Amino acid sequence: MNDKPLLLDDLRRARPLVQVITNYVSMDLAANALLAIGAAPAMIHAPEEAAEFAAIADALVVNIGTISKTFFEGMLGAAEAARAAGKPWVLDPVGAGATRYRNAAIEALLALKPSIIRGNASEIMAVARIAGLNADQAAPKGVDSQHEAGAAKGAALALAQNLSCVVAVTGAVDLVTDGTRVTRIANGSELMTRVTACGCALSAVVGAFAAVTPDRFAAAVAALEAYAIAGDIAAEASAGPGSFRVAFIDRLASLQGAEILERSKAYGA
Amino acid sequence: MNDKPLLLDDLRRARPLVQVITNYVSMDLAANALLAIGAAPAMIHAPEEAAEFAAIADALVVNIGTISKTFFEGMLGAAEAARAAGKPWVLDPVGAGATRYRNAAIEALLALKPSIIRGNASEIMAVARIAGLNADQAAPKGVDSQHEAGAAKGAALALAQNLSCVVAVTGAVDLVTDGTRVTRIANGSELMTRVTACGCALSAVVGAFAAVTPDRFAAAVAALEAYAIAGDIAAEASAGPGSFRVAFIDRLASLQGAEILERSKAYGA
Amino acid sequence: MNDKPLLLDDLRRARPLVQVITNYVSMDLAANALLAIGAAPAMIHAPEEAAEFAAIADALVVNIGTISKTFFEGMLGAAEAARAAGKPWVLDPVGAGATRYRNAAIEALLALKPSIIRGNASEIMAVARIAGLNADQAAPKGVDSQHEAGAAKGAALALAQNLSCVVAVTGAVDLVTDGTRVTRIANGSELMTRVTACGCALSAVVGAFAAVTPDRFAAAVAALEAYAIAGDIAAEASAGPGSFRVAFIDRLASLQGAEILERSKAYGA
């Protein structure tokens, strides 16, 4: 695990430019999380410029939370440009399975080969179904997961293998796989589920880590670990979700490699 | 007043899924207020999926603060679907009276029979005029009220009676009516007017309460009371609007029925 | 410098209505900054109503951060209406130079004669190039400045002279010019660069000051000075960017003229 603090240090040295096409609810938190971890956010989504900008950016993050026709066009153009330029791009399939429109958007985005998919268990299981894979269980209700991350292990493995990507399933214990390796991360506070867009902002941070290493599995593990450990530290001094959110951004900004080494509850499985 | 703490408890047990089609400014605060009070927010507005999702959700909230063509289409579809499914839906007519476009949108939404309308005094008076009711006074300037809630009592009663809905007028003293009953709530801090979207997030919380009881009058009263009392408690320890906003979310999350019983300044009138 | 505290007092007495057409990321912070400083924000952008509302508002702020087709239409209509009504309007050219679409939008907006342009050094240099002026250096990467404000002095002077407007360049030391006078402001915390949309919210505050005096140069200087000094005070008690943002809003709300006089590091140059 000695390489993970180094990835955080690499990120801060490189200050990668991360283009984020995300939902309205998460834009503020995602941009602030990126600034706090040491990246440079750019929220650029219009179809007229999203692809042009993706060629400049170091990584792209696409989140369908409040998807609409024009955002979807921008997503497709940017993902295509990122792929063409060999830049990593992260897909956050918010609310997968909730509506036909959402499922059709995910199907089109999967065809553009995301480097990393980050979602909760219900979403990852729904994405596997959309990809035509023989995945696990029932449809989610709304945008919150009805399952623990471990329940999506089969779906995550199938997706990672079939799409040649990394899949990160977040929950009380997170799970990351590239189709072969599986790492679980038992860090993270329950308060993170009580702040809106905490998962969406994590996807943005995954993009920042993916910008500084060609090893997407290591990038996803390092991002989830750093994020969850900042959450652990922030939760210790928080009176509720409002103060937690504030402390969390402070802690992401001050996070040190030594804290990650000391607190990590990551393990292979 | 013994039933109001119970409604809060019901809400937390049921964790209703509340679909919110709201303005960009309020999305973050509205989602966080819903999470804090114990509901599950879903910000889903695209015309392609808003109606489909409204059939799954337990309540719908429509806020026209930054309305645009596509949001308006989503609002109409979702409100129609909510009505057809017998789900409650809340209208927040931000800036009613300020422009012709806004007034036309409100007129179309009123035809879809909102269960509850929540606005400030100037907005409720403007909505009554739009509904063709012989209501009180002058047009508002911008989106802030020029009047105390009590000034809109006539407009609120007329709207409630003619549209068979509940009307909640917020201000220094709030007023809720179903056309027959009138309750006033004297809780709430002046700091709430100095945090943007505090009223919009309240409308979202009204939707959460309406999801757990068929009595919309009781739902609106309980929502306004809980919200204002959380504001009272939060204001006691706040140095300004920034820290108030943080404390307010903490206090919404920790709010107990006993605090509501102890602090309520609700009275019939 | 004795007139600057007075402008803050004027602003709080007048409570100007400021229409803000800004990017999604900044809407929350911009509205809260306006409320804190003592203005009334209205985020109204739809093409169907933006121009109508601009005639009611006391000032207009246009920020192209997440510009799209419909927002752009609203911007053009509102800027035209503000100009026709003799109301001041502020342009924040976020990401100028980054894409062709962005540059074309800026070119069209410059033709509508902004009263004040507020950006970082890279943006102001890019705007000067777009205006066909023989300005300084290389294109920016993303939306953060690659240069100190002073590096854009030539571009700022050229823009101010050719467009008969005021140009405010923010950075570690800010620079304001009307083409003749130049004032630098050495206040402001490095933490302001680590909170997303801090510059965008400043542009909104510039609009509020411009609403209360016909002297746009004095308005821009007073706005930048008040904003940076609130930042200085807030930074003293902040553990990181999360807590800084909260304290900053508190401090903007409590800012007194005497604090500005005491702490100002503004000087002619």
Tab-separated table of N, CA and C in Angstrom, chain B residues 23-25 28-29 64-69 98-102 140-144 193-197 238-246, chain C residues 14-17 24 27-28 31-32 35-36 39-49 52-53 56 58 70-71 245-247 249-250 253-254:
chain	number	residue	atom	x	y	z
B	23	ASN	N	-35.115	25.202	-8.576
B	23	ASN	CA	-34.157	26.095	-9.215
B	23	ASN	C	-32.732	25.696	-8.868
B	24	TYR	N	-31.788	26.116	-9.718
B	24	TYR	CA	-30.385	25.743	-9.556
B	24	TYR	C	-29.812	26.196	-8.217
B	25	VAL	N	-30.245	27.355	-7.770
B	25	VAL	CA	-29.677	27.929	-6.547
B	25	VAL	C	-29.990	27.062	-5.333
B	28	ASP	N	-28.849	22.226	-3.913
B	28	ASP	CA	-27.956	21.716	-2.873
B	28	ASP	C	-28.645	21.801	-1.508
B	29	LEU	N	-29.139	22.964	-1.155
B	29	LEU	CA	-29.747	23.132	0.169
B	29	LEU	C	-31.011	22.282	0.301
B	64	ILE	N	-40.308	27.206	-9.306
B	64	ILE	CA	-40.055	27.845	-10.607
B	64	ILE	C	-38.950	28.902	-10.570
B	65	GLY	N	-38.136	28.889	-9.524
B	65	GLY	CA	-37.133	29.948	-9.348
B	65	GLY	C	-36.292	30.271	-10.570
B	66	THR	N	-35.704	29.246	-11.190
B	66	THR	CA	-34.925	29.502	-12.418
B	66	THR	C	-35.541	28.747	-13.598
B	67	ILE	N	-36.835	28.865	-13.695
B	67	ILE	CA	-37.573	28.124	-14.720
B	67	ILE	C	-37.056	28.428	-16.125
B	68	SER	N	-37.087	27.397	-16.952
B	68	SER	CA	-36.734	27.549	-18.368
B	68	SER	C	-37.650	26.605	-19.128
B	69	LYS	N	-37.556	26.667	-20.436
B	69	LYS	CA	-38.468	25.902	-21.285
B	69	LYS	C	-38.462	24.410	-20.927
B	98	ALA	N	-43.332	38.741	-11.122
B	98	ALA	CA	-42.161	39.515	-11.573
B	98	ALA	C	-42.073	39.636	-13.092
B	99	THR	N	-42.470	38.582	-13.805
B	99	THR	CA	-42.440	38.649	-15.273
B	99	THR	C	-43.661	37.911	-15.844
B	100	ARG	N	-43.994	38.231	-17.079
B	100	ARG	CA	-45.138	37.579	-17.727
B	100	ARG	C	-44.897	36.073	-17.899
B	101	TYR	N	-43.646	35.729	-18.220
B	101	TYR	CA	-43.316	34.313	-18.431
B	101	TYR	C	-43.597	33.503	-17.172
B	102	ARG	N	-43.161	34.036	-16.061
B	102	ARG	CA	-43.347	33.405	-14.765
B	102	ARG	C	-44.841	33.259	-14.447
B	140	PRO	N	-44.729	42.457	-6.463
B	140	PRO	CA	-43.460	42.407	-5.737
B	140	PRO	C	-42.326	42.957	-6.600
B	141	LYS	N	-41.218	43.239	-5.933
B	141	LYS	CA	-40.005	43.657	-6.631
B	141	LYS	C	-38.991	42.533	-6.446
B	142	GLY	N	-38.640	41.852	-7.511
B	142	GLY	CA	-37.685	40.763	-7.398
B	142	GLY	C	-38.321	39.539	-6.772
B	143	VAL	N	-37.567	38.822	-5.983
B	143	VAL	CA	-38.065	37.567	-5.434
B	143	VAL	C	-38.279	37.627	-3.923
B	144	ASP	N	-37.994	38.760	-3.303
B	144	ASP	CA	-38.238	38.884	-1.868
B	144	ASP	C	-39.596	39.515	-1.634
B	193	THR	N	-33.833	34.426	6.391
B	193	THR	CA	-34.028	35.266	5.205
B	193	THR	C	-32.695	35.693	4.612
B	194	ARG	N	-31.602	35.411	5.307
B	194	ARG	CA	-30.295	35.850	4.827
B	194	ARG	C	-29.474	34.690	4.260
B	195	VAL	N	-30.108	33.524	4.145
B	195	VAL	CA	-29.485	32.371	3.485
B	195	VAL	C	-30.315	32.082	2.238
B	196	THR	N	-29.678	32.119	1.094
B	196	THR	CA	-30.430	31.922	-0.141
B	196	THR	C	-31.071	30.539	-0.170
B	197	ALA	N	-32.264	30.461	-0.726
B	197	ALA	CA	-32.958	29.193	-0.958
B	197	ALA	C	-33.498	28.554	0.309
B	238	SER	N	-25.099	30.898	16.144
B	238	SER	CA	-24.532	31.261	14.846
B	238	SER	C	-23.981	32.676	14.841
B	239	ALA	N	-22.832	32.846	14.188
B	239	ALA	CA	-22.176	34.148	14.128
B	239	ALA	C	-22.639	34.961	12.921
B	240	GLY	N	-23.373	34.336	12.019
B	240	GLY	CA	-23.790	35.019	10.796
B	240	GLY	C	-24.455	34.010	9.878
B	241	PRO	N	-24.820	34.429	8.662
B	241	PRO	CA	-25.569	33.538	7.766
B	241	PRO	C	-24.784	32.308	7.315
B	242	GLY	N	-23.464	32.417	7.236
B	242	GLY	CA	-22.659	31.265	6.827
B	242	GLY	C	-22.703	30.160	7.862
B	243	SER	N	-22.409	30.507	9.088
B	243	SER	CA	-22.419	29.479	10.144
B	243	SER	C	-23.851	29.053	10.475
B	244	PHE	N	-24.817	29.950	10.283
B	244	PHE	CA	-26.207	29.555	10.521
B	244	PHE	C	-26.620	28.419	9.588
B	245	ARG	N	-26.273	28.549	8.323
B	245	ARG	CA	-26.652	27.524	7.362
B	245	ARG	C	-26.118	26.145	7.755
B	246	VAL	N	-24.911	26.109	8.224
B	246	VAL	CA	-24.299	24.850	8.645
B	246	VAL	C	-25.018	24.290	9.872
C	14	ALA	N	-29.574	50.926	0.326
C	14	ALA	CA	-30.346	50.823	-0.922
C	14	ALA	C	-30.850	49.404	-1.176
C	15	ARG	N	-30.131	48.415	-0.637
C	15	ARG	CA	-30.458	47.006	-0.914
C	15	ARG	C	-30.785	46.793	-2.395
C	16	PRO	N	-29.797	47.017	-3.279
C	16	PRO	CA	-30.072	46.936	-4.712
C	16	PRO	C	-30.448	45.531	-5.148
C	17	LEU	N	-31.340	45.482	-6.134
C	17	LEU	CA	-31.763	44.214	-6.730
C	17	LEU	C	-30.789	43.879	-7.856
C	24	TYR	N	-23.640	27.452	-13.027
C	24	TYR	CA	-24.297	26.622	-12.027
C	24	TYR	C	-23.472	26.481	-10.745
C	27	MET	N	-23.886	29.724	-8.373
C	27	MET	CA	-25.173	30.359	-8.049
C	27	MET	C	-25.388	30.477	-6.551
C	28	ASP	N	-25.085	29.416	-5.845
C	28	ASP	CA	-25.294	29.395	-4.400
C	28	ASP	C	-24.394	30.432	-3.725
C	31	ALA	N	-25.315	34.126	-4.699
C	31	ALA	CA	-26.539	34.624	-4.045
C	31	ALA	C	-26.282	34.876	-2.567
C	32	ASN	N	-25.550	33.977	-1.923
C	32	ASN	CA	-25.273	34.168	-0.500
C	32	ASN	C	-24.323	35.341	-0.250
C	35	LEU	N	-26.515	38.461	-0.563
C	35	LEU	CA	-27.331	38.632	0.654
C	35	LEU	C	-26.459	39.119	1.809
C	36	ALA	N	-25.272	38.539	1.936
C	36	ALA	CA	-24.402	38.893	3.056
C	36	ALA	C	-23.956	40.355	2.980
C	39	ALA	N	-27.274	43.107	-0.504
C	39	ALA	CA	-28.048	43.271	-1.738
C	39	ALA	C	-29.126	42.189	-1.833
C	40	ALA	N	-30.006	42.327	-2.820
C	40	ALA	CA	-31.056	41.338	-3.071
C	40	ALA	C	-30.750	40.631	-4.385
C	41	PRO	N	-30.394	39.336	-4.348
C	41	PRO	CA	-30.064	38.629	-5.582
C	41	PRO	C	-31.304	38.106	-6.295
C	42	ALA	N	-31.227	38.047	-7.621
C	42	ALA	CA	-32.270	37.389	-8.415
C	42	ALA	C	-31.577	36.674	-9.563
C	43	MET	N	-31.632	35.336	-9.529
C	43	MET	CA	-30.973	34.524	-10.539
C	43	MET	C	-31.999	34.249	-11.647
C	44	ILE	N	-32.081	35.112	-12.622
C	44	ILE	CA	-33.112	34.984	-13.657
C	44	ILE	C	-32.432	35.067	-15.010
C	45	HIS	N	-32.533	33.982	-15.771
C	45	HIS	CA	-31.720	33.862	-16.980
C	45	HIS	C	-32.473	33.434	-18.225
C	46	ALA	N	-33.693	32.885	-18.096
C	46	ALA	CA	-34.361	32.337	-19.268
C	46	ALA	C	-34.584	33.427	-20.313
C	47	PRO	N	-34.354	33.091	-21.593
C	47	PRO	CA	-34.541	34.083	-22.655
C	47	PRO	C	-35.934	34.709	-22.622
C	48	GLU	N	-36.914	33.941	-22.140
C	48	GLU	CA	-38.288	34.434	-22.119
C	48	GLU	C	-38.502	35.576	-21.122
C	49	GLU	N	-37.610	35.750	-20.161
C	49	GLU	CA	-37.863	36.757	-19.141
C	49	GLU	C	-36.642	37.574	-18.725
C	52	GLU	N	-36.822	41.298	-19.691
C	52	GLU	CA	-37.896	41.991	-18.965
C	52	GLU	C	-37.457	42.276	-17.533
C	53	PHE	N	-36.789	41.300	-16.944
C	53	PHE	CA	-36.375	41.474	-15.558
C	53	PHE	C	-35.228	42.482	-15.437
C	56	ILE	N	-36.157	45.871	-14.525
C	56	ILE	CA	-36.559	46.082	-13.121
C	56	ILE	C	-35.329	46.142	-12.209
C	58	ASP	N	-31.536	46.594	-10.546
C	58	ASP	CA	-30.678	47.774	-10.414
C	58	ASP	C	-29.310	47.560	-11.059
C	70	THR	N	-29.063	28.390	-24.377
C	70	THR	CA	-30.175	29.180	-23.834
C	70	THR	C	-29.698	30.234	-22.836
C	71	PHE	N	-28.711	29.896	-22.031
C	71	PHE	CA	-28.172	30.919	-21.134
C	71	PHE	C	-27.602	32.088	-21.946
C	245	ARG	N	-14.925	29.183	3.810
C	245	ARG	CA	-16.110	29.609	3.068
C	245	ARG	C	-17.241	30.038	4.001
C	246	VAL	N	-17.424	29.297	5.064
C	246	VAL	CA	-18.468	29.615	6.042
C	246	VAL	C	-18.152	30.942	6.737
C	247	ALA	N	-16.911	31.068	7.201
C	247	ALA	CA	-16.506	32.288	7.911
C	247	ALA	C	-16.555	33.498	6.978
C	249	ILE	N	-18.641	34.166	4.505
C	249	ILE	CA	-20.013	34.693	4.402
C	249	ILE	C	-20.390	35.424	5.698
C	250	ASP	N	-20.042	34.845	6.832
C	250	ASP	CA	-20.285	35.542	8.109
C	250	ASP	C	-19.625	36.914	8.107
C	253	ALA	N	-21.106	39.599	5.918
C	253	ALA	CA	-22.346	40.116	6.512
C	253	ALA	C	-22.070	41.086	7.654
C	254	SER	N	-20.979	40.853	8.370
C	254	SER	CA	-20.714	41.702	9.544
C	254	SER	C	-19.725	42.825	9.240
